[in-house]
PDB file of C-alpha atoms in Angstrom:
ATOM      1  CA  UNK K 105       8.076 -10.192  43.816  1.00  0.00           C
ATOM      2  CA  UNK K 106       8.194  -6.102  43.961  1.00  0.00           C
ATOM      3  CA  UNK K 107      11.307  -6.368  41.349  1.00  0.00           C
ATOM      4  CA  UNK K 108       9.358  -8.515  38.981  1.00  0.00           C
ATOM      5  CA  UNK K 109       5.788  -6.532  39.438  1.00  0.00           C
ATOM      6  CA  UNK K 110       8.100  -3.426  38.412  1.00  0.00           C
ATOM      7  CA  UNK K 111       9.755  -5.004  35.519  1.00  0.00           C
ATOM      8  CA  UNK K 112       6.516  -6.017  33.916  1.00  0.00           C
ATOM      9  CA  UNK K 113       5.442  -2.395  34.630  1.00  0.00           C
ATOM     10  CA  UNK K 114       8.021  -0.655  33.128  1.00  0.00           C
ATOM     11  CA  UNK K 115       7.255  -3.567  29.922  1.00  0.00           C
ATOM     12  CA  UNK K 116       3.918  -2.547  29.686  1.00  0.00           C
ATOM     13  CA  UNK K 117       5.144   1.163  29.190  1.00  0.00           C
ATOM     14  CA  UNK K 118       7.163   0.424  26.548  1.00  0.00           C
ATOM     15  CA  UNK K 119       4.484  -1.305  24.812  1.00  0.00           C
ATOM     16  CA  UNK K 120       1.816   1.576  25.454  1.00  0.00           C
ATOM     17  CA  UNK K 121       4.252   4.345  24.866  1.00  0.00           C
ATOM     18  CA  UNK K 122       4.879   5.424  20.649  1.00  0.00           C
ATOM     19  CA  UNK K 123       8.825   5.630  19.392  1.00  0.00           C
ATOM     20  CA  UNK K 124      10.179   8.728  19.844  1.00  0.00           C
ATOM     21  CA  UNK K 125      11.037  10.648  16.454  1.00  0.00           C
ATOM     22  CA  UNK K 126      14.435  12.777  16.134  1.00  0.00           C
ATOM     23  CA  UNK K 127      14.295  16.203  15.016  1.00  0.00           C
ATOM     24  CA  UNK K 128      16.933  18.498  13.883  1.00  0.00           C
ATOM     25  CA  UNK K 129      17.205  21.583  14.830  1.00  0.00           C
ATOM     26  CA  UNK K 130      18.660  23.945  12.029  1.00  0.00           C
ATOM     27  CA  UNK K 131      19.108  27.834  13.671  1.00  0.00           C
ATOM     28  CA  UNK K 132      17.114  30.009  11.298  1.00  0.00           C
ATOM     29  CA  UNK K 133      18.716  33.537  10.432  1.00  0.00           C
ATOM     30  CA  UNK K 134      17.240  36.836  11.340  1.00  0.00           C
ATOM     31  CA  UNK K 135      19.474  38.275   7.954  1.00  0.00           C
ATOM     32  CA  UNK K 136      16.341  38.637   5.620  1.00  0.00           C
ATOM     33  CA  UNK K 137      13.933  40.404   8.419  1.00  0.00           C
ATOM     34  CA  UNK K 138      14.263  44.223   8.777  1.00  0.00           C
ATOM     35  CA  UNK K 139      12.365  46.725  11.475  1.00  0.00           C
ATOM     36  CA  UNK K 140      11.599  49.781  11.027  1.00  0.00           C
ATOM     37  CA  UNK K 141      10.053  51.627  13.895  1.00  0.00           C
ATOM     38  CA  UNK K 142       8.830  54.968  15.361  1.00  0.00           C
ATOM     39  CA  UNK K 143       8.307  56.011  18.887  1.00  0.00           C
ATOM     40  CA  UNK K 144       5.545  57.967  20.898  1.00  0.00           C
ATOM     41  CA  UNK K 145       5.287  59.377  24.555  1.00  0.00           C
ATOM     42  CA  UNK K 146       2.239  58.969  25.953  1.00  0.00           C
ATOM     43  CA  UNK K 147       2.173  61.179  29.603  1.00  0.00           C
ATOM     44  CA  UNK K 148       5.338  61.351  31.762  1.00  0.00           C
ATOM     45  CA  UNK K 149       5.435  57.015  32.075  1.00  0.00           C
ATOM     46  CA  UNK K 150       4.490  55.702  29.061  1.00  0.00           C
ATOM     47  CA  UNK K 151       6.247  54.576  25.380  1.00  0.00           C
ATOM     48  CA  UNK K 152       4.644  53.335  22.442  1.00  0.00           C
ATOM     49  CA  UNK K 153       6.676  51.912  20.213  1.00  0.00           C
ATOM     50  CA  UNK K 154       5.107  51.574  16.319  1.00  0.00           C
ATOM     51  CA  UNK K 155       6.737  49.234  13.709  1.00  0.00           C
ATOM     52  CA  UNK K 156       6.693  46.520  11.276  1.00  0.00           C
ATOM     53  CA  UNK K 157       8.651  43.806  10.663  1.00  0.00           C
ATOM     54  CA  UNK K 158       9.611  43.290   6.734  1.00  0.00           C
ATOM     55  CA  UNK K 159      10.661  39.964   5.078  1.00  0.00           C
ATOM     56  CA  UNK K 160      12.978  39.690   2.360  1.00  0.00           C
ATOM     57  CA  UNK K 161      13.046  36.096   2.334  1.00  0.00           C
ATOM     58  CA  UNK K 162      10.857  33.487   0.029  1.00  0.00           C
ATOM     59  CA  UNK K 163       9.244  31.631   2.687  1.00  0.00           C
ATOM     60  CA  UNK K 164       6.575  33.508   5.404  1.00  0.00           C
ATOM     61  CA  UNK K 165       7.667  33.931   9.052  1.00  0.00           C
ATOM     62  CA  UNK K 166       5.893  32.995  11.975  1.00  0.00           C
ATOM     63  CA  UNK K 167       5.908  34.007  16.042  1.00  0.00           C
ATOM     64  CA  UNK K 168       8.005  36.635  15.253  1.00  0.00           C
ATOM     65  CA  UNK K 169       8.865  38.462  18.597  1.00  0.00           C
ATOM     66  CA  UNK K 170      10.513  42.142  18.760  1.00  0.00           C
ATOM     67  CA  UNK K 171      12.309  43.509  21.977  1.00  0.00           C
ATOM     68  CA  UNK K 172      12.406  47.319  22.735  1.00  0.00           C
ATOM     69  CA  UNK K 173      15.336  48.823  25.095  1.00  0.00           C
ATOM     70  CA  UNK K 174      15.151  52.342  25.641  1.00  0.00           C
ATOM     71  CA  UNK K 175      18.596  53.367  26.315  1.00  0.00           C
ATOM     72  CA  UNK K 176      20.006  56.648  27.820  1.00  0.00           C
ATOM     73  CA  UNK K 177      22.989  59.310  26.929  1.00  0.00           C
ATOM     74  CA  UNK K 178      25.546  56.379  28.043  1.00  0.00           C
ATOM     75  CA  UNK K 179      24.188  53.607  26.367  1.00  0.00           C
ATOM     76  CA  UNK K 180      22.715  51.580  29.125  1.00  0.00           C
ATOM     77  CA  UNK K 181      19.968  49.836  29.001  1.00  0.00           C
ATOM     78  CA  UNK K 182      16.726  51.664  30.931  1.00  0.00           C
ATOM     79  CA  UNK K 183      13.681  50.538  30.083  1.00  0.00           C
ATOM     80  CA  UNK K 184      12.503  46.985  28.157  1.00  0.00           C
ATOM     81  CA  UNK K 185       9.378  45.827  26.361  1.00  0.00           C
ATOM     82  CA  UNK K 186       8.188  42.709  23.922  1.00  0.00           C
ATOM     83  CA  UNK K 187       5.867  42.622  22.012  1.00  0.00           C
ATOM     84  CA  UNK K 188       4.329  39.733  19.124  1.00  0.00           C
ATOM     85  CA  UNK K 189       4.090  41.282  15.696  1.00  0.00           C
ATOM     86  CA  UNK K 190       0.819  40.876  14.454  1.00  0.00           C
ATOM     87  CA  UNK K 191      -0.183  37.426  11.716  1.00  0.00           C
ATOM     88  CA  UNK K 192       2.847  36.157   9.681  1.00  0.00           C
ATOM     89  CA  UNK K 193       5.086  38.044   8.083  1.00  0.00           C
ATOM     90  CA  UNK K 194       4.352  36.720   4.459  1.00  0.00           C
ATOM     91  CA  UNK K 195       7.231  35.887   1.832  1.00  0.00           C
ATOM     92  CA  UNK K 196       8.508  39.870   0.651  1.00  0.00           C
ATOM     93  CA  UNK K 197       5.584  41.503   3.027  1.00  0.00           C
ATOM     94  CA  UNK K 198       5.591  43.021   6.419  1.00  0.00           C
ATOM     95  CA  UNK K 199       3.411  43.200   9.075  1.00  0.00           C
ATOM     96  CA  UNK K 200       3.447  45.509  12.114  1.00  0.00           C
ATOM     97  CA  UNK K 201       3.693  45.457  15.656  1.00  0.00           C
ATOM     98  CA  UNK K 202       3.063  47.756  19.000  1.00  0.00           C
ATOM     99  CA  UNK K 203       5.021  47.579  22.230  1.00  0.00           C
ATOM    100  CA  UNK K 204       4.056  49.723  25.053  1.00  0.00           C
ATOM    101  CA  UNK K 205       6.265  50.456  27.883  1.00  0.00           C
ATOM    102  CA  UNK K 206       7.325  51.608  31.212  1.00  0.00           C
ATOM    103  CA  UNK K 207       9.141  54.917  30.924  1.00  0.00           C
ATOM    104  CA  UNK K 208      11.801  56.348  33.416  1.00  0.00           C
ATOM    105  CA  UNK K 209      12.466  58.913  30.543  1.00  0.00           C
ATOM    106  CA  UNK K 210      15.659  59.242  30.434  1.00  0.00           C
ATOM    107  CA  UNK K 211      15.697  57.188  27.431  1.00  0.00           C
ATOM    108  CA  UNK K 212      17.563  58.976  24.458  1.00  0.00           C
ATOM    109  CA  UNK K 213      17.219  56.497  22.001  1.00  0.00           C
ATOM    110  CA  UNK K 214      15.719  53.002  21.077  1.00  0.00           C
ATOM    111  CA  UNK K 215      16.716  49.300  19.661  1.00  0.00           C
ATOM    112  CA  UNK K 216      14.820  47.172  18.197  1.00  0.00           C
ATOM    113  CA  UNK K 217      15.442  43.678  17.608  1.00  0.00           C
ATOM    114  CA  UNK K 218      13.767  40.461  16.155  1.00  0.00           C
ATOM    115  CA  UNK K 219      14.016  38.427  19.453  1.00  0.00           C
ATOM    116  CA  UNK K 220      12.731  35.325  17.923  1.00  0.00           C
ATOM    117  CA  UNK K 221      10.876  33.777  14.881  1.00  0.00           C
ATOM    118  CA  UNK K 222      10.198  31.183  12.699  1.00  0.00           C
ATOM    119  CA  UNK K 223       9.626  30.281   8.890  1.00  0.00           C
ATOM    120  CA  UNK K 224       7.117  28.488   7.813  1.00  0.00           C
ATOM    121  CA  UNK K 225       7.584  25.268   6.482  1.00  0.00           C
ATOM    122  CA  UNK K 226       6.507  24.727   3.077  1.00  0.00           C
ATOM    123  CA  UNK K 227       6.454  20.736   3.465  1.00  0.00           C
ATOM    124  CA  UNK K 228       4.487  19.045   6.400  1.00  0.00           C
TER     125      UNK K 228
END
């Protein structure tokens, strides 16, 4: 009786629930987005780090992310920030971000990466 009360449960959900759709994923290359960026102390702490994001590609980039490591005389990795850059990046434009961070300062130097992002679809 519990089997059969189960079997006509898991039936109705079936029913009730829509098909699933596949997707494929295709990994998107960072090749055609540049940063350029400049860097700020703000007291003994604090970093602001000013940029922009540029896009050489034909098609406008979305929830583009940028990572900051401050790094000191050896190389490792000190200090870390993220930050969104600001609207979409349109197709040849730029737009800018601002990450402010922790400091330890004993960074020397800076990298800046695109983390993560994503081109608009033309075609929905």
């Amino acid at each position: 009786m519990i089997l059969r009360s189960l079997l006509a449960a898991a039936g109705i959900l079936l029913v009730l629930v829509p098909a699933v759709r596949a997707q494929t994923f295709t990994p998107q290359s960072a090749s055609r987005l540049a940063v350029s960026f400049t860097t700020e102390r703000v007291g003994s702490g604090r970093v602001l780090v000013f940029g922009e994001v540029r896009n050489g590609s034909n098609a406008s980039c979305e929830r583009v992310v940028v990572s900051v490591e401050g790094l000191d005389e050896s190389g490792r990795v000190v200090s870390r920030g993220r930050a969104y850059v600001f609207g979409v990046v349109p197709s040849r434009g730029s737009s800018t971000f601002e990450v402010r961070m922790a400091s330890p300062g004993s960074e020397r130097r800076f990298r800046v990466e695109i983390e993560s992002f994503q081109f608009v679809s033309s075609g929905n």
